[in-house]
mmCIF file of N, CA, C and O in Angstrom:
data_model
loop_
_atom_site.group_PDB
_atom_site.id
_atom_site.type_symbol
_atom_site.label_atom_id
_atom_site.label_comp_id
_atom_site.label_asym_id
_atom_site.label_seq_id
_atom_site.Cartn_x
_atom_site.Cartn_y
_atom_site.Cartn_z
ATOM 1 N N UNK A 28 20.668 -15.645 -10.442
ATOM 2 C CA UNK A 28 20.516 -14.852 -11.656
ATOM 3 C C UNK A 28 21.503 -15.366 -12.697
ATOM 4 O O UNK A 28 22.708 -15.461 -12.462
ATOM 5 N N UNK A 29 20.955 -15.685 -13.824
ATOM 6 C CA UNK A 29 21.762 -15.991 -15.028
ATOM 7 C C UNK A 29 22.598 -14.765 -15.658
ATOM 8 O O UNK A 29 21.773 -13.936 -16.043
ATOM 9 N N UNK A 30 23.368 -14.506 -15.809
ATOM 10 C CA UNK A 30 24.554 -13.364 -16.448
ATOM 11 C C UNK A 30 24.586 -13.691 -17.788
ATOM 12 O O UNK A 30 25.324 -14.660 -17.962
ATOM 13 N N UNK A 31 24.120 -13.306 -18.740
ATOM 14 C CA UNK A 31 24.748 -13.355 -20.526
ATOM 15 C C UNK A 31 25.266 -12.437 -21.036
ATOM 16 O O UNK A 31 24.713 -11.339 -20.977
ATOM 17 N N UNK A 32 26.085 -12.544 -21.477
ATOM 18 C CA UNK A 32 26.613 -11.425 -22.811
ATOM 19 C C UNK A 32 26.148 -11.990 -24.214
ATOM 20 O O UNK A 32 26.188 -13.111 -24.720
ATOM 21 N N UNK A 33 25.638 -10.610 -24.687
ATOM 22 C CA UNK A 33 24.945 -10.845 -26.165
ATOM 23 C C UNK A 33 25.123 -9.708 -26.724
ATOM 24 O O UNK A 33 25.193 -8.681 -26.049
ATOM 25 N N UNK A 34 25.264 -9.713 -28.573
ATOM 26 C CA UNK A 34 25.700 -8.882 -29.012
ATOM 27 C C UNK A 34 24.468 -8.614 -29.843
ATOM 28 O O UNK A 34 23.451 -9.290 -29.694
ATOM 29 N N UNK A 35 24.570 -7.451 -30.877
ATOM 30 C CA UNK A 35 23.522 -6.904 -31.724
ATOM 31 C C UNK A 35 23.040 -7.858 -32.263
ATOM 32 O O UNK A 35 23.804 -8.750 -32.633
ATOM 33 N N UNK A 36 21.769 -7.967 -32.461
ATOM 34 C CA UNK A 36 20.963 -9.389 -33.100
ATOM 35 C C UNK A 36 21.137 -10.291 -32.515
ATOM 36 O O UNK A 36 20.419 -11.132 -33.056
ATOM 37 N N UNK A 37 21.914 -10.991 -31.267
ATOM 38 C CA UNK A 37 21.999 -11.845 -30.384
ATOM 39 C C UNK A 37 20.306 -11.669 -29.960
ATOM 40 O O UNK A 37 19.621 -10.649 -29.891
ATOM 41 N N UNK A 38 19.982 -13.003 -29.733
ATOM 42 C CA UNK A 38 19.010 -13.243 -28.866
ATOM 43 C C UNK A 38 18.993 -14.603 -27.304
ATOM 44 O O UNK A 38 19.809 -15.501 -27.095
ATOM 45 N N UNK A 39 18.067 -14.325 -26.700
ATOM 46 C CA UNK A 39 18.173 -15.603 -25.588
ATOM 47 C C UNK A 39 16.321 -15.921 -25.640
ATOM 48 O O UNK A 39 15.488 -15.016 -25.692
ATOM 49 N N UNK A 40 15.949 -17.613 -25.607
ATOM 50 C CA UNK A 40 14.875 -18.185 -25.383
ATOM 51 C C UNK A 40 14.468 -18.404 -23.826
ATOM 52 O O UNK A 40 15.056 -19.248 -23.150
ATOM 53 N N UNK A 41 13.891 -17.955 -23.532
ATOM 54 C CA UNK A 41 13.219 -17.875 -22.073
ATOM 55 C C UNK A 41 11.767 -19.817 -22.302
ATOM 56 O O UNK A 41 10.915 -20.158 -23.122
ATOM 57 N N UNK A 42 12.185 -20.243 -21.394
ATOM 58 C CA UNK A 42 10.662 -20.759 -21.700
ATOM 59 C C UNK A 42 10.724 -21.881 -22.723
ATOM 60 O O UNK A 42 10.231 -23.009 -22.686
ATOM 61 N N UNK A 43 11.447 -21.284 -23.627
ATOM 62 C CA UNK A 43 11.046 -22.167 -25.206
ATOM 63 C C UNK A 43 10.003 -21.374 -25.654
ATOM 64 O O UNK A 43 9.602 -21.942 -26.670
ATOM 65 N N UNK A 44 9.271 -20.275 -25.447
ATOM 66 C CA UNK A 44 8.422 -19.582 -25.673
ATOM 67 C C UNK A 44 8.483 -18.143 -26.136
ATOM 68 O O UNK A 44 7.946 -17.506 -27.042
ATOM 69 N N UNK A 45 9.417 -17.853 -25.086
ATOM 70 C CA UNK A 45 9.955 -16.088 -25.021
ATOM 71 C C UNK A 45 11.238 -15.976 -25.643
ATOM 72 O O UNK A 45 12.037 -16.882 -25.405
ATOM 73 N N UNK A 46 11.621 -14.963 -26.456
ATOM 74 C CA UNK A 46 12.477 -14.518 -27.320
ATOM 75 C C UNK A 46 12.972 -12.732 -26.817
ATOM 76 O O UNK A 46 12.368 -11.659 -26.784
ATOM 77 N N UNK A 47 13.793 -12.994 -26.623
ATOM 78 C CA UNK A 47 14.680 -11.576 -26.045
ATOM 79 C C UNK A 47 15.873 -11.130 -27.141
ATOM 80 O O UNK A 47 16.854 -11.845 -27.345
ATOM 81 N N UNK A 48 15.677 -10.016 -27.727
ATOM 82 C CA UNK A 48 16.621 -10.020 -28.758
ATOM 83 C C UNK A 48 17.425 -9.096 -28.328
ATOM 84 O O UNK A 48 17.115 -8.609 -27.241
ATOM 85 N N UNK A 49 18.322 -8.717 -28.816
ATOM 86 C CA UNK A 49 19.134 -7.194 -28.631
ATOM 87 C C UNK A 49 18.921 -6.823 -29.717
ATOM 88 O O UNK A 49 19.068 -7.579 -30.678
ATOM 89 N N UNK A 50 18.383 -5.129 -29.889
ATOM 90 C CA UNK A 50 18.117 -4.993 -30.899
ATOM 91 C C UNK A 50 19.585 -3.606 -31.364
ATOM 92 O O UNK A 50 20.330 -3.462 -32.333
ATOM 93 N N UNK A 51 19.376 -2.868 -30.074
ATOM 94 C CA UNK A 51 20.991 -1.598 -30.664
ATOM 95 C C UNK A 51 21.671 -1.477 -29.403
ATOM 96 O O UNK A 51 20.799 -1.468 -28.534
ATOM 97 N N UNK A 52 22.671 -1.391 -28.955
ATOM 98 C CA UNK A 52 23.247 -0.673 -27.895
ATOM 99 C C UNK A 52 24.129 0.326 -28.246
ATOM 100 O O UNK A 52 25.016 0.216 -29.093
ATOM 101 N N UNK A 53 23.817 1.532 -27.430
ATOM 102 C CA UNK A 53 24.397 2.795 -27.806
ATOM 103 C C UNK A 53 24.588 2.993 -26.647
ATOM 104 O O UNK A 53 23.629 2.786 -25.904
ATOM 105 N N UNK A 54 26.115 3.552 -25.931
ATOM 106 C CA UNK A 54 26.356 3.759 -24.871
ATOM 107 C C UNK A 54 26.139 2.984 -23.193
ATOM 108 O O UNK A 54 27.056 2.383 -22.634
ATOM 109 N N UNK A 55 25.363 3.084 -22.858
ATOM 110 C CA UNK A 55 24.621 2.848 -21.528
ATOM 111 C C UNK A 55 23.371 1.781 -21.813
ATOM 112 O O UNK A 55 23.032 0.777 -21.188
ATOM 113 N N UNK A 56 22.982 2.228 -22.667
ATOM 114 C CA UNK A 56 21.830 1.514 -22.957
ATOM 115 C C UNK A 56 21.263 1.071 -24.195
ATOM 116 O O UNK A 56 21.218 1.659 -25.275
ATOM 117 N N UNK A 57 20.815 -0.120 -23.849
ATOM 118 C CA UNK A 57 20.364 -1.099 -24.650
ATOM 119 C C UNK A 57 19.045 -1.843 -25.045
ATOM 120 O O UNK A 57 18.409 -2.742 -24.495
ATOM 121 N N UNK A 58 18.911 -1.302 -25.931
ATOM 122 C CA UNK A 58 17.694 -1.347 -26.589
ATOM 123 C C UNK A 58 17.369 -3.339 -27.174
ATOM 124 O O UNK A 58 17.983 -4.100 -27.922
ATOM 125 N N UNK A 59 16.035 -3.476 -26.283
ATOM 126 C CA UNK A 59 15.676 -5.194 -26.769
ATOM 127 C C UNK A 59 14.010 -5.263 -27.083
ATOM 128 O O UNK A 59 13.022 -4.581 -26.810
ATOM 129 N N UNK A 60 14.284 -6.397 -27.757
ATOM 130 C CA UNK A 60 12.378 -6.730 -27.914
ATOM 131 C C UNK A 60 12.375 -8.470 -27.792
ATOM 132 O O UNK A 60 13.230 -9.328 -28.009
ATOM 133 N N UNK A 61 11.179 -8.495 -27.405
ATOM 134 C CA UNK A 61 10.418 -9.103 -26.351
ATOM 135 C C UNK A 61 9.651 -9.849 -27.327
ATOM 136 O O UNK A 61 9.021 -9.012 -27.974
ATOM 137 N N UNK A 62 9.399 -11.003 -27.745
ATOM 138 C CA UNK A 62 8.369 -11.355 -28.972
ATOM 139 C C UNK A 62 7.962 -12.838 -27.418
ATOM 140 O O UNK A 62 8.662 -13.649 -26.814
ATOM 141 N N UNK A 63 6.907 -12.565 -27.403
ATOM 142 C CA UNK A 63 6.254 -13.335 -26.428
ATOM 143 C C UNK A 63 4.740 -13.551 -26.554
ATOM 144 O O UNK A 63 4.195 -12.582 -27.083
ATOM 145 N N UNK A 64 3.550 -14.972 -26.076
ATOM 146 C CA UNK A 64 2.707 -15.096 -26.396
ATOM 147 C C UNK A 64 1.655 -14.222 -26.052
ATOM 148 O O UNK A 64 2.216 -13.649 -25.118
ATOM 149 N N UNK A 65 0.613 -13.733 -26.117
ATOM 150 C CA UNK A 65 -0.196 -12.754 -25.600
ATOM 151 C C UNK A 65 -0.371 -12.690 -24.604
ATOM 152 O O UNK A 65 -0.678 -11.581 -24.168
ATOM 153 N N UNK A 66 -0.268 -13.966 -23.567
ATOM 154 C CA UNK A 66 -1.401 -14.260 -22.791
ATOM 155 C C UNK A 66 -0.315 -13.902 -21.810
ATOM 156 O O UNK A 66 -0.802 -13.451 -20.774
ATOM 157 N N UNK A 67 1.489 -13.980 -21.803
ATOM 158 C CA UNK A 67 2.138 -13.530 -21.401
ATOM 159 C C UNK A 67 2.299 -11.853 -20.635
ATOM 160 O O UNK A 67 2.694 -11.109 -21.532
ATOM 161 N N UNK A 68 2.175 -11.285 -19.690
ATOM 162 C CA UNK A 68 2.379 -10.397 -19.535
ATOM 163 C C UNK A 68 3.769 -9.937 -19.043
ATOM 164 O O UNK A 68 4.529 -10.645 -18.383
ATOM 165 N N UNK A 69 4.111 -8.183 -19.590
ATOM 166 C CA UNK A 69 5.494 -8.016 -19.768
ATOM 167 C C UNK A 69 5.157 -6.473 -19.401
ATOM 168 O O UNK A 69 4.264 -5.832 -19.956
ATOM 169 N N UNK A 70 6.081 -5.929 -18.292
ATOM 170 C CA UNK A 70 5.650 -4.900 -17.287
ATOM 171 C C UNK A 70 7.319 -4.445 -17.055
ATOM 172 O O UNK A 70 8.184 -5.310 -16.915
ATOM 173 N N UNK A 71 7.620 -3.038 -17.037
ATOM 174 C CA UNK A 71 8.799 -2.383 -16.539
ATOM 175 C C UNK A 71 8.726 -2.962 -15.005
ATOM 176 O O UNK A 71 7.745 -3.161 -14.288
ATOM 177 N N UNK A 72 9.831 -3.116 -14.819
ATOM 178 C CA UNK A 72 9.834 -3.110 -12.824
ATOM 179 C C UNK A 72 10.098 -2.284 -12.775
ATOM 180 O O UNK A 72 9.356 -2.091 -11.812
ATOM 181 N N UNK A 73 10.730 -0.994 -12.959
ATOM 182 C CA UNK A 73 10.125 0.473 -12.533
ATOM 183 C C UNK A 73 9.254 1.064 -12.368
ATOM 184 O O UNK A 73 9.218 2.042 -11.622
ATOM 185 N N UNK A 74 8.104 0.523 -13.173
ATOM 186 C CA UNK A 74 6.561 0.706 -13.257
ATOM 187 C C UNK A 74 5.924 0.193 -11.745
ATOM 188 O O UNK A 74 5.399 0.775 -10.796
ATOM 189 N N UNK A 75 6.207 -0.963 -12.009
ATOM 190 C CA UNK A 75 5.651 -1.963 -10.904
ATOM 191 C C UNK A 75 5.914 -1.291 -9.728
ATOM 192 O O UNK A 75 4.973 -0.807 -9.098
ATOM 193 N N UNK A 76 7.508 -1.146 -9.178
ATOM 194 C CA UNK A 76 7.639 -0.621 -8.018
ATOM 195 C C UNK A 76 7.033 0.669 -7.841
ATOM 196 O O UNK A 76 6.750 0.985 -6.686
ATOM 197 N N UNK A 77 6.746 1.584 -8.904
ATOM 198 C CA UNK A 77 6.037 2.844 -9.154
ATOM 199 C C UNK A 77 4.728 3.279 -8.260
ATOM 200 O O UNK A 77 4.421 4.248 -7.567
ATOM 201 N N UNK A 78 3.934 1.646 -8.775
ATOM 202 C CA UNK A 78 2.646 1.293 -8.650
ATOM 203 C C UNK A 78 2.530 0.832 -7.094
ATOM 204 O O UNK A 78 1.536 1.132 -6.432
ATOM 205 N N UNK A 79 3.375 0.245 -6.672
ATOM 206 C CA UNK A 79 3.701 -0.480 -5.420
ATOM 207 C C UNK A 79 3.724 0.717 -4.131
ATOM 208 O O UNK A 79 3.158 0.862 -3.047
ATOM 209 N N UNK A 80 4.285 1.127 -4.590
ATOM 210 C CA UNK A 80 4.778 2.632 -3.604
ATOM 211 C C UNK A 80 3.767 3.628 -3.309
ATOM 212 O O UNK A 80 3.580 4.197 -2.233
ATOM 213 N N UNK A 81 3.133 3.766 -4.411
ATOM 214 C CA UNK A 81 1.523 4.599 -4.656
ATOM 215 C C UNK A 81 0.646 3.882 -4.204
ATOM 216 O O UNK A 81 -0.430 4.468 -4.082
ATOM 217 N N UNK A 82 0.658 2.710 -3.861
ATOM 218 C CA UNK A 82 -0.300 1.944 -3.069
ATOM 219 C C UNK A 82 -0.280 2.108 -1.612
ATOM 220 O O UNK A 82 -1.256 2.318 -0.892
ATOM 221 N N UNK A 83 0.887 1.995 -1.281
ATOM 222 C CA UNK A 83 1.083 1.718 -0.074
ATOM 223 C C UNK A 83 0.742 2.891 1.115
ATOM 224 O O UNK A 83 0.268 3.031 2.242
ATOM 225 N N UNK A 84 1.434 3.710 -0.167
ATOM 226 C CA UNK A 84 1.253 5.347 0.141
ATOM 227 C C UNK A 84 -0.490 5.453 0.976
ATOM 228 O O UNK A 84 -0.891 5.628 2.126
ATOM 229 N N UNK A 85 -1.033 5.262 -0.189
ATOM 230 C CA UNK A 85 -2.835 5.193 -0.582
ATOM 231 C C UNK A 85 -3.167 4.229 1.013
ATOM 232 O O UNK A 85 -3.721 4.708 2.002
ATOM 233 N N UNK A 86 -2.813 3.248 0.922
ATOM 234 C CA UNK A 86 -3.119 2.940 2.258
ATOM 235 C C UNK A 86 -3.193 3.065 3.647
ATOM 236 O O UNK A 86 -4.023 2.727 4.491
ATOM 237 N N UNK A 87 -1.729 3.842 3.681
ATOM 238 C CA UNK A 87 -1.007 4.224 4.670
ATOM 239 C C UNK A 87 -1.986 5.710 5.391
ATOM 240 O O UNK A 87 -1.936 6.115 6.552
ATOM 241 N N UNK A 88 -2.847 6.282 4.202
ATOM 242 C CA UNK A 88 -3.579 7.749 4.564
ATOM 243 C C UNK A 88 -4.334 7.980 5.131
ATOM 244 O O UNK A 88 -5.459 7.643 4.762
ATOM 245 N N UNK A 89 -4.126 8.800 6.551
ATOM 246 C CA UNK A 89 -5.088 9.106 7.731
ATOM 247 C C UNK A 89 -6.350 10.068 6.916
ATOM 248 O O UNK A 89 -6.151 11.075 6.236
ATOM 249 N N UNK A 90 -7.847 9.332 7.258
ATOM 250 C CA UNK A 90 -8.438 10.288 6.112
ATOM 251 C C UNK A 90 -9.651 10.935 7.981
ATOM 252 O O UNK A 90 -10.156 10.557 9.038
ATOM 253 N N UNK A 91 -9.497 11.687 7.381
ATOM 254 C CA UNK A 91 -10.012 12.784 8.230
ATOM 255 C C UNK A 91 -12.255 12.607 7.522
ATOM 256 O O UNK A 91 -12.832 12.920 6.481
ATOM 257 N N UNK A 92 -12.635 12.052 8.657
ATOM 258 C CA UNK A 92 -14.153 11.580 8.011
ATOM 259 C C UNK A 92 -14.740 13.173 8.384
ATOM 260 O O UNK A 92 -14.709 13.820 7.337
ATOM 261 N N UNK A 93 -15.066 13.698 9.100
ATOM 262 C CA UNK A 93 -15.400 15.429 9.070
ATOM 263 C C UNK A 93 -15.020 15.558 8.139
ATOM 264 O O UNK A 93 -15.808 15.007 7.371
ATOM 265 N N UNK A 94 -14.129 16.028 7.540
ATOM 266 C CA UNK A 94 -13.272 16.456 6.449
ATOM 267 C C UNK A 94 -13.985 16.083 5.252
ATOM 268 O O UNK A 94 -14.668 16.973 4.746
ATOM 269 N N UNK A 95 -13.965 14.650 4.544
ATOM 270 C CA UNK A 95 -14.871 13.814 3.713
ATOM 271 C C UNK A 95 -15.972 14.212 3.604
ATOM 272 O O UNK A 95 -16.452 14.630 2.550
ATOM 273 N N UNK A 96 -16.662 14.130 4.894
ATOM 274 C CA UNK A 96 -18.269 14.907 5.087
ATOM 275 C C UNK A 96 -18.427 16.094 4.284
ATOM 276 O O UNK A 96 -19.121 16.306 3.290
ATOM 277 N N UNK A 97 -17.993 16.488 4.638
ATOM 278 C CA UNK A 97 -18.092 18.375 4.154
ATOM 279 C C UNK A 97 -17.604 18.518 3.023
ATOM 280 O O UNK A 97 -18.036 19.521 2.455
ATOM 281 N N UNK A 98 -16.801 17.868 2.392
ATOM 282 C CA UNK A 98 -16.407 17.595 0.911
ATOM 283 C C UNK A 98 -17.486 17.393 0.125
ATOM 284 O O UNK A 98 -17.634 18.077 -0.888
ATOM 285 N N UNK A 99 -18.413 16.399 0.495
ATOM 286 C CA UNK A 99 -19.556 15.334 -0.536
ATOM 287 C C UNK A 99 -20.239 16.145 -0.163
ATOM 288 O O UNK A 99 -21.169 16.265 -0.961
ATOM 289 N N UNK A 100 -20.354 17.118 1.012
ATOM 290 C CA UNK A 100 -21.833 18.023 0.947
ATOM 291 C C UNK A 100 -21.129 19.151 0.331
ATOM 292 O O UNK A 100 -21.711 19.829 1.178
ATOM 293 N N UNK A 101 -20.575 19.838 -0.196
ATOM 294 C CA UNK A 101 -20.225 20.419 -1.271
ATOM 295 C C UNK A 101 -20.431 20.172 -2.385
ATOM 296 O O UNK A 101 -21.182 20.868 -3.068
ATOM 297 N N UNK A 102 -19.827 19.146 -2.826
ATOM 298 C CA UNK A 102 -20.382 18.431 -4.108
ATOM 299 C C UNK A 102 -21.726 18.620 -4.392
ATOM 300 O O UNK A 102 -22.231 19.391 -5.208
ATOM 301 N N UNK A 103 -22.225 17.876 -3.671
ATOM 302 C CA UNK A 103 -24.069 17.434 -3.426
ATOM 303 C C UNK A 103 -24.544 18.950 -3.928
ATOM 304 O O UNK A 103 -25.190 19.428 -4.860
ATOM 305 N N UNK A 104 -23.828 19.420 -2.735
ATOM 306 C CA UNK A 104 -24.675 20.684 -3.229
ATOM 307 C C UNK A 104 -24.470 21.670 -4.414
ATOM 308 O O UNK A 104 -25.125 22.688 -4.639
ATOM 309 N N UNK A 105 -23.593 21.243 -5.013
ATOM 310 C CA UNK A 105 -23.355 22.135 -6.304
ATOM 311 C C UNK A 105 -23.683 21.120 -7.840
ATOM 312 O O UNK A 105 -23.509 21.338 -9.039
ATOM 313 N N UNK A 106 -24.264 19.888 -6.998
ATOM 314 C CA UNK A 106 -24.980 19.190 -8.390
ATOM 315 C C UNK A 106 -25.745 19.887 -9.238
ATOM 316 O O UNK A 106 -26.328 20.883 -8.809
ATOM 317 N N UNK A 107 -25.892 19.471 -10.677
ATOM 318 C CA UNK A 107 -27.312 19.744 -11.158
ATOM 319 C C UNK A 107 -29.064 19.279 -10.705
ATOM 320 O O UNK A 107 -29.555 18.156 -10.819
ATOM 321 N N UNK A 108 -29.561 20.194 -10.324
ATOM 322 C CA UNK A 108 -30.663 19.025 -9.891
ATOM 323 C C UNK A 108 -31.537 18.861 -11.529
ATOM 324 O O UNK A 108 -31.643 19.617 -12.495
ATOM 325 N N UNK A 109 -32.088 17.372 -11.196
ATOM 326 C CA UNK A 109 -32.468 17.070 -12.663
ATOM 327 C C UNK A 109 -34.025 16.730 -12.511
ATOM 328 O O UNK A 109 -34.690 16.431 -13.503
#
């Protein structure tokens, strides 16, 4: 991992492409923007791991098929018939 210190309006080039600016720091936290090509995608890793965890979760789930059954025939049966 690269370590920088940068100050307000400091920026760092990623790439030759990507531009990381500092835009305010107040306290704890520090506010930056990201000027990068479109095709680039740019995602919180809090998000990600968010998403990751809810997956796994989702996978991990004993699904009870009786259970399911009797669900969709509920449904079914409270359709509109057309």
């Amino acid at each position: 991992m690269l370590v920088l210190s940068r100050k307000k309006g400091q920026a760092i080039i990623i790439d030759g492409r990507i531009e990381v600016t500092v835009l305010e720091v107040e306290g704890d936290t520090v506010k930056i923007g990201i000027a990068a090509p479109r095709e680039v995608q740019i995602t919180r890793k809090e998000l990600l791991q968010s998403v990751k965890e809810t997956n796994e979760e989702a996978a991990s789930a004993v699904i009870d098929v009786g259970q399911l059954r009797q669900s969709l025939q509920k449904m079914k049966k409270n359709l509109p018939k057309l």
